[in-house]
Amino acid sequence: MADAPATAGQMLALARDFLARKQLAEARLDAELLVAHALGLDRLHLFLALDRPVTPAEVARARELLVRRAGREPTAHLTGRREFYGRSFAVSRDVLVPRPESELLVDRARALLVGRVAPRVADVGTGSGCLAITLALELEGARVAAVDVSAAALALARANAQRLGASVDLREGDGPRALADAAPFDVEVSNPPYVRPEEAAALEPEVREHEPALALFLPAGEPDHWLLRLFDEALPLLAPGGALLIELGAGQAPRALELARERGFAARCVRDLAGIERVLELAVPG
Ligand SMILES: C[S@@+](CC[C@H](N)C(=O)[O-])C[C@H]1O[C@@H](n2cnc3c(N)ncnc32)[C@H](O)[C@@H]1O
């Protein structure tokens, strides 16, 4: 922002121009979120306050946020928050920023559990807790257990659960087996790390330089690691008639289906809003 804006509306216009010149894909949305944050407002209230005068301290705060965003720090890290399934989650450098495509896991779990009283649900690799907490709040009477190997992620998930009023059994541990004593489950969801290390260079700088490697990357040379672990360790924890839902990266569906069918599992993939085969669903017989 070269000129000093006098109102929130002027600040927003300057912020949009600045981020658009930096070629950011979502310059408009980022500008709205960052200006709102600098003014201590949410996006809706920003639009209701466009004539509000801004102070020099607010201008300085907005300027700093915009410069950092232009340096490719994720907007969610700058605001400390990200919306997921209509709720605001705290995020930090210790967790993956919740992605809109992961909402499909929630939609599919809800669809599979329609009419089920007090369903039992598991989430493997919970990160911010976005999936486990959303399911606990959306499914009436649900008992939800979730695991992550990262103590720092777990601390954030606990804070999110408390602030959003969700009851989730959050455990620090390595993979699905850490949830064995809470089994059987009617649905298990997992958004495991699914980027191959050799793909790191192709990631956006926001992701590669700011999100935790533990949340992003598969072990080197083991592209099937998480699918096989979930098949081996999570499927045995399902109740009869239960389902395992795994988020996939773009292009991973054919291999995931092949691995599942080789093992004799009933499997299919569900597409996200962008048409990408995003969720692998495995059903166990009832
Ligand atoms: C792709 S992130 C998903 C986070 C969150 N569920 C979401 O959808 O936004 C994967 C998560 O798996 C966790 N993770 C990695 N290895 C793990 C392991 N061996 N056991 C449990 N969690 C693990 C990471 O710490 C990270 O939080």
Tab-separated table of C-alpha atoms and ligand atoms in Angstrom:
chain	number	residue	atom	x	y	z
A	1	MET	CA	0.000	0.000	0.000
A	2	ALA	CA	1.828	3.081	-1.189
A	3	ASP	CA	-0.730	5.725	-0.083
A	4	ALA	CA	-2.163	5.964	3.424
A	5	PRO	CA	-5.850	5.035	3.379
A	6	ALA	CA	-8.314	7.067	5.442
A	7	THR	CA	-11.111	4.480	5.648
A	8	ALA	CA	-11.483	0.713	5.835
A	9	GLY	CA	-12.892	0.742	2.292
A	10	GLN	CA	-9.860	2.573	0.933
A	11	MET	CA	-7.565	0.242	2.831
A	12	LEU	CA	-9.322	-2.753	1.279
A	13	ALA	CA	-9.082	-1.336	-2.251
A	14	LEU	CA	-5.352	-0.653	-1.848
A	15	ALA	CA	-4.776	-4.108	-0.348
A	16	ARG	CA	-6.567	-5.823	-3.252
A	17	ASP	CA	-4.499	-3.914	-5.815
A	18	PHE	CA	-1.280	-4.653	-3.958
A	19	LEU	CA	-1.879	-8.418	-3.723
A	20	ALA	CA	-3.206	-8.627	-7.307
A	21	ARG	CA	0.048	-7.020	-8.509
A	22	LYS	CA	1.887	-9.769	-6.617
A	23	GLN	CA	-0.022	-12.321	-8.730
A	24	LEU	CA	-1.564	-14.146	-5.790
A	25	ALA	CA	-4.269	-16.545	-6.940
A	26	GLU	CA	-6.780	-15.423	-4.321
A	27	ALA	CA	-5.720	-11.799	-3.990
A	28	ARG	CA	-9.244	-10.521	-3.384
A	29	LEU	CA	-10.120	-12.964	-0.624
A	30	ASP	CA	-6.686	-12.646	0.990
A	31	ALA	CA	-7.006	-8.854	1.027
A	32	GLU	CA	-10.413	-9.080	2.695
A	33	LEU	CA	-9.210	-11.511	5.358
A	34	LEU	CA	-6.011	-9.599	6.116
A	35	VAL	CA	-7.595	-6.148	6.229
A	36	ALA	CA	-10.375	-7.489	8.442
A	37	HIS	CA	-7.738	-9.041	10.711
A	38	ALA	CA	-5.721	-5.815	10.880
A	39	LEU	CA	-8.882	-3.975	11.949
A	40	GLY	CA	-9.928	-6.622	14.472
A	41	LEU	CA	-13.052	-7.479	12.465
A	42	ASP	CA	-14.380	-10.524	10.653
A	43	ARG	CA	-15.003	-10.353	6.902
A	44	LEU	CA	-18.729	-9.680	7.225
A	45	HIS	CA	-18.193	-6.809	9.653
A	46	LEU	CA	-15.487	-5.363	7.430
A	47	PHE	CA	-18.066	-4.960	4.668
A	48	LEU	CA	-20.423	-3.302	7.139
A	49	ALA	CA	-17.706	-0.850	8.192
A	50	LEU	CA	-16.209	0.362	4.907
A	51	ASP	CA	-16.621	4.027	5.901
A	52	ARG	CA	-14.948	3.518	9.279
A	53	PRO	CA	-11.809	5.679	9.685
A	54	VAL	CA	-8.554	3.769	10.164
A	55	THR	CA	-5.772	4.729	12.576
A	56	PRO	CA	-2.064	4.920	11.713
A	57	ALA	CA	-1.479	1.831	13.895
A	58	GLU	CA	-4.084	-0.124	11.890
A	59	VAL	CA	-2.504	0.987	8.621
A	60	ALA	CA	0.901	-0.157	9.886
A	61	ARG	CA	-0.573	-3.505	10.960
A	62	ALA	CA	-2.244	-4.050	7.589
A	63	ARG	CA	0.912	-3.062	5.730
A	64	GLU	CA	2.964	-5.624	7.661
A	65	LEU	CA	0.439	-8.407	7.010
A	66	LEU	CA	0.271	-7.608	3.286
A	67	VAL	CA	4.041	-7.543	2.907
A	68	ARG	CA	4.302	-10.917	4.633
A	69	ARG	CA	1.531	-12.304	2.414
A	70	ALA	CA	3.377	-11.018	-0.662
A	71	GLY	CA	6.354	-13.016	0.686
A	72	ARG	CA	4.059	-16.061	0.427
A	73	GLU	CA	3.242	-16.656	4.088
A	74	PRO	CA	-0.140	-18.408	4.176
A	75	THR	CA	-3.069	-16.128	4.962
A	76	ALA	CA	-4.240	-18.592	7.602
A	77	HIS	CA	-0.905	-18.281	9.409
A	78	LEU	CA	-1.147	-14.497	9.357
A	79	THR	CA	-4.673	-14.453	10.765
A	80	GLY	CA	-4.226	-17.590	12.911
A	81	ARG	CA	-7.586	-18.930	11.686
A	82	ARG	CA	-9.212	-20.901	8.886
A	83	GLU	CA	-12.864	-21.678	8.182
A	84	PHE	CA	-13.771	-25.346	7.861
A	85	TYR	CA	-17.322	-26.594	7.406
A	86	GLY	CA	-18.664	-23.222	8.571
A	87	ARG	CA	-16.590	-23.006	11.753
A	88	SER	CA	-13.452	-21.067	12.547
A	89	PHE	CA	-10.430	-23.188	13.537
A	90	ALA	CA	-7.228	-21.901	15.089
A	91	VAL	CA	-4.225	-22.870	12.973
A	92	SER	CA	-0.467	-22.546	13.377
A	93	ARG	CA	2.727	-23.741	11.760
A	94	ASP	CA	2.276	-27.030	13.671
A	95	VAL	CA	-0.732	-28.207	11.639
A	96	LEU	CA	-1.892	-28.494	8.069
A	97	VAL	CA	-4.182	-25.599	7.190
A	98	PRO	CA	-7.604	-27.262	6.730
A	99	ARG	CA	-8.499	-27.489	3.025
A	100	PRO	CA	-11.982	-27.085	1.525
A	101	GLU	CA	-11.657	-30.401	-0.342
A	102	SER	CA	-11.360	-32.231	3.001
A	103	GLU	CA	-14.954	-31.212	3.742
A	104	LEU	CA	-15.904	-34.083	1.414
A	105	LEU	CA	-14.727	-36.531	4.110
A	106	VAL	CA	-17.248	-34.957	6.485
A	107	ASP	CA	-20.020	-35.033	3.867
A	108	ARG	CA	-19.378	-38.704	3.108
A	109	ALA	CA	-19.187	-39.689	6.789
A	110	ARG	CA	-22.474	-37.894	7.450
A	111	ALA	CA	-24.119	-39.550	4.454
A	112	LEU	CA	-22.980	-43.019	5.517
A	113	LEU	CA	-24.130	-42.477	9.098
A	114	VAL	CA	-27.605	-41.079	8.382
A	115	GLY	CA	-30.057	-42.514	10.910
A	116	ARG	CA	-27.317	-44.122	13.001
A	117	VAL	CA	-27.783	-43.422	16.711
A	118	ALA	CA	-24.618	-42.466	18.616
A	119	PRO	CA	-22.147	-43.424	15.868
A	120	ARG	CA	-18.559	-44.243	16.774
A	121	VAL	CA	-16.057	-42.340	14.668
A	122	ALA	CA	-12.257	-42.298	14.368
A	123	ASP	CA	-9.907	-39.757	12.758
A	124	VAL	CA	-6.317	-40.763	12.012
A	125	GLY	CA	-3.868	-37.825	11.699
A	126	THR	CA	-6.166	-35.196	13.162
A	127	GLY	CA	-3.887	-32.123	12.901
A	128	SER	CA	-5.985	-29.066	13.835
A	129	GLY	CA	-8.806	-31.469	14.710
A	130	CYS	CA	-10.958	-30.063	11.892
A	131	LEU	CA	-12.403	-33.434	10.834
A	132	ALA	CA	-12.878	-34.981	14.286
A	133	ILE	CA	-14.338	-31.820	15.813
A	134	THR	CA	-16.670	-31.181	12.878
A	135	LEU	CA	-17.934	-34.758	12.987
A	136	ALA	CA	-18.439	-34.568	16.756
A	137	LEU	CA	-20.537	-31.427	16.281
A	138	GLU	CA	-22.460	-32.554	13.192
A	139	LEU	CA	-23.352	-36.121	14.241
A	140	GLU	CA	-25.747	-36.272	17.126
A	141	GLY	CA	-24.489	-38.334	20.049
A	142	ALA	CA	-21.304	-39.286	18.183
A	143	ARG	CA	-18.359	-40.669	20.092
A	144	VAL	CA	-15.257	-39.471	18.283
A	145	ALA	CA	-11.667	-40.526	18.909
A	146	ALA	CA	-8.700	-39.047	17.060
A	147	VAL	CA	-4.947	-39.528	16.977
A	148	ASP	CA	-1.922	-37.537	15.871
A	149	VAL	CA	1.761	-38.254	16.325
A	150	SER	CA	2.525	-34.543	16.800
A	151	ALA	CA	2.150	-33.275	20.379
A	152	ALA	CA	2.020	-29.685	19.113
A	153	ALA	CA	-0.808	-30.511	16.694
A	154	LEU	CA	-2.683	-32.282	19.480
A	155	ALA	CA	-2.400	-29.226	21.737
A	156	LEU	CA	-3.985	-27.097	19.014
A	157	ALA	CA	-6.702	-29.697	18.332
A	158	ARG	CA	-7.513	-29.726	22.063
A	159	ALA	CA	-7.784	-25.934	22.119
A	160	ASN	CA	-10.052	-26.016	19.043
A	161	ALA	CA	-12.267	-28.716	20.569
A	162	GLN	CA	-12.635	-26.756	23.775
A	163	ARG	CA	-13.389	-23.437	22.057
A	164	LEU	CA	-15.928	-25.021	19.695
A	165	GLY	CA	-17.549	-27.068	22.466
A	166	ALA	CA	-16.805	-30.476	20.958
A	167	SER	CA	-16.147	-33.596	22.959
A	168	VAL	CA	-13.392	-35.590	21.221
A	169	ASP	CA	-11.066	-38.225	22.664
A	170	LEU	CA	-7.767	-36.788	21.379
A	171	ARG	CA	-4.718	-39.025	21.671
A	172	GLU	CA	-1.052	-38.647	20.934
A	173	GLY	CA	0.183	-41.765	19.172
A	174	ASP	CA	1.474	-43.453	16.060
A	175	GLY	CA	-1.248	-44.389	13.577
A	176	PRO	CA	-4.609	-46.135	13.935
A	177	ARG	CA	-3.475	-48.625	16.575
A	178	ALA	CA	-3.398	-45.830	19.152
A	179	LEU	CA	-7.213	-45.901	18.887
A	180	ALA	CA	-7.608	-49.672	19.248
A	181	ASP	CA	-9.088	-49.583	22.745
A	182	ALA	CA	-11.850	-47.194	21.567
A	183	ALA	CA	-12.840	-49.533	18.670
A	184	PRO	CA	-15.016	-50.711	16.991
A	185	PHE	CA	-15.868	-47.686	14.814
A	186	ASP	CA	-18.729	-47.182	12.390
A	187	VAL	CA	-16.711	-44.758	10.280
A	188	GLU	CA	-13.018	-43.951	10.213
A	189	VAL	CA	-11.728	-40.915	8.346
A	190	SER	CA	-8.155	-40.046	7.499
A	191	ASN	CA	-6.442	-37.325	5.523
A	192	PRO	CA	-2.938	-38.797	5.686
A	193	PRO	CA	0.254	-37.207	4.373
A	194	TYR	CA	0.123	-37.915	0.616
A	195	VAL	CA	2.789	-35.841	-1.132
A	196	ARG	CA	5.808	-37.772	-2.423
A	197	PRO	CA	9.098	-36.093	-1.339
A	198	GLU	CA	10.148	-35.746	-4.988
A	199	GLU	CA	7.034	-33.602	-5.586
A	200	ALA	CA	8.128	-30.991	-3.014
A	201	ALA	CA	9.547	-28.618	-5.618
A	202	ALA	CA	6.159	-28.429	-7.356
A	203	LEU	CA	4.343	-27.316	-4.199
A	204	GLU	CA	3.368	-23.671	-3.746
A	205	PRO	CA	5.822	-21.822	-1.452
A	206	GLU	CA	3.030	-21.322	1.094
A	207	VAL	CA	2.855	-25.091	1.479
A	208	ARG	CA	6.477	-26.119	0.985
A	209	GLU	CA	8.000	-23.481	3.237
A	210	HIS	CA	5.341	-23.027	5.894
A	211	GLU	CA	3.357	-26.211	6.502
A	212	PRO	CA	4.736	-29.109	8.594
A	213	ALA	CA	6.624	-31.764	6.635
A	214	LEU	CA	5.097	-34.373	8.953
A	215	ALA	CA	1.639	-33.441	7.645
A	216	LEU	CA	2.603	-33.309	3.983
A	217	PHE	CA	5.073	-35.967	3.011
A	218	LEU	CA	5.025	-39.702	2.519
A	219	PRO	CA	8.212	-41.551	3.510
A	220	ALA	CA	10.785	-41.474	0.679
A	221	GLY	CA	10.371	-44.391	-1.714
A	222	GLU	CA	7.096	-45.552	-0.112
A	223	PRO	CA	4.221	-43.991	-2.088
A	224	ASP	CA	1.773	-46.598	-0.776
A	225	HIS	CA	2.843	-46.248	2.869
A	226	TRP	CA	-0.299	-44.634	4.287
A	227	LEU	CA	-2.797	-46.557	2.181
A	228	LEU	CA	-1.259	-49.848	3.279
A	229	ARG	CA	-1.019	-48.757	6.913
A	230	LEU	CA	-4.649	-47.714	6.953
A	231	PHE	CA	-5.739	-50.957	5.244
A	232	ASP	CA	-3.705	-53.044	7.697
A	233	GLU	CA	-4.296	-51.108	10.909
A	234	ALA	CA	-7.551	-49.144	10.526
A	235	LEU	CA	-9.806	-51.632	8.724
A	236	PRO	CA	-9.608	-54.195	11.569
A	237	LEU	CA	-10.971	-51.518	13.942
A	238	LEU	CA	-14.240	-51.136	11.986
A	239	ALA	CA	-17.561	-52.542	13.167
A	240	PRO	CA	-19.487	-54.801	10.720
A	241	GLY	CA	-21.026	-52.536	8.060
A	242	GLY	CA	-18.483	-49.809	8.801
A	243	ALA	CA	-16.488	-47.721	6.334
A	244	LEU	CA	-12.991	-46.298	6.036
A	245	LEU	CA	-12.753	-42.971	4.181
A	246	ILE	CA	-9.300	-41.842	3.027
A	247	GLU	CA	-8.481	-38.530	1.344
A	248	LEU	CA	-6.368	-38.911	-1.798
A	249	GLY	CA	-4.142	-36.521	-3.720
A	250	ALA	CA	-5.015	-35.685	-7.329
A	251	GLY	CA	-4.191	-38.655	-9.588
A	252	GLN	CA	-3.834	-41.186	-6.757
A	253	ALA	CA	-7.224	-42.875	-7.195
A	254	PRO	CA	-6.290	-45.582	-9.762
A	255	ARG	CA	-3.427	-46.866	-7.603
A	256	ALA	CA	-5.515	-46.675	-4.414
A	257	LEU	CA	-8.356	-48.648	-6.026
A	258	GLU	CA	-5.910	-51.201	-7.394
A	259	LEU	CA	-4.318	-51.748	-3.972
A	260	ALA	CA	-7.704	-52.052	-2.287
A	261	ARG	CA	-9.138	-54.457	-4.857
A	262	GLU	CA	-5.994	-56.629	-4.876
A	263	ARG	CA	-6.719	-57.165	-1.193
A	264	GLY	CA	-10.330	-58.048	-1.894
A	265	PHE	CA	-11.872	-54.882	-0.365
A	266	ALA	CA	-15.055	-53.323	-1.750
A	267	ALA	CA	-13.784	-49.867	-2.771
A	268	ARG	CA	-14.852	-46.804	-4.726
A	269	CYS	CA	-13.741	-43.207	-5.129
A	270	VAL	CA	-15.872	-40.077	-4.706
A	271	ARG	CA	-15.101	-36.888	-6.641
A	272	ASP	CA	-14.761	-33.454	-5.062
A	273	LEU	CA	-16.292	-30.241	-6.432
A	274	ALA	CA	-13.332	-29.840	-8.797
A	275	GLY	CA	-14.086	-33.293	-10.283
A	276	ILE	CA	-11.002	-34.884	-8.688
A	277	GLU	CA	-11.375	-38.399	-7.283
A	278	ARG	CA	-10.720	-37.269	-3.718
A	279	VAL	CA	-12.048	-39.817	-1.237
A	280	LEU	CA	-11.410	-43.554	-1.255
A	281	GLU	CA	-14.253	-45.394	0.465
A	282	LEU	CA	-13.772	-48.924	1.727
A	283	ALA	CA	-16.769	-50.745	3.162
A	284	VAL	CA	-16.620	-53.794	5.376
A	285	PRO	CA	-19.483	-56.304	5.122
A	286	GLY	CA	-22.388	-55.859	7.557
B	1	LIG	C1	-2.484	-34.131	5.936
B	1	LIG	S1	-2.469	-33.776	7.660
B	1	LIG	C2	-4.219	-33.840	8.013
B	1	LIG	C3	-4.636	-32.967	9.154
B	1	LIG	C4	-6.157	-32.834	9.327
B	1	LIG	N1	-6.785	-34.114	9.544
B	1	LIG	C5	-6.774	-32.164	8.114
B	1	LIG	O1	-7.455	-32.846	7.338
B	1	LIG	O2	-6.579	-30.942	7.926
B	1	LIG	C6	-1.856	-35.327	8.280
B	1	LIG	C7	-1.693	-35.416	9.785
B	1	LIG	O3	-1.192	-36.722	10.099
B	1	LIG	C8	-0.296	-36.606	11.187
B	1	LIG	N2	0.589	-37.772	11.193
B	1	LIG	C9	1.711	-37.989	10.467
B	1	LIG	N3	2.248	-39.184	10.775
B	1	LIG	C10	1.445	-39.733	11.720
B	1	LIG	C11	1.482	-40.969	12.456
B	1	LIG	N4	2.464	-41.868	12.278
B	1	LIG	N5	0.480	-41.214	13.338
B	1	LIG	C12	-0.508	-40.302	13.547
B	1	LIG	N6	-0.579	-39.122	12.894
B	1	LIG	C13	0.387	-38.852	11.992
B	1	LIG	C14	0.409	-35.295	10.959
B	1	LIG	O4	0.981	-34.799	12.152
B	1	LIG	C15	-0.737	-34.427	10.410
B	1	LIG	O5	-1.375	-33.737	11.465
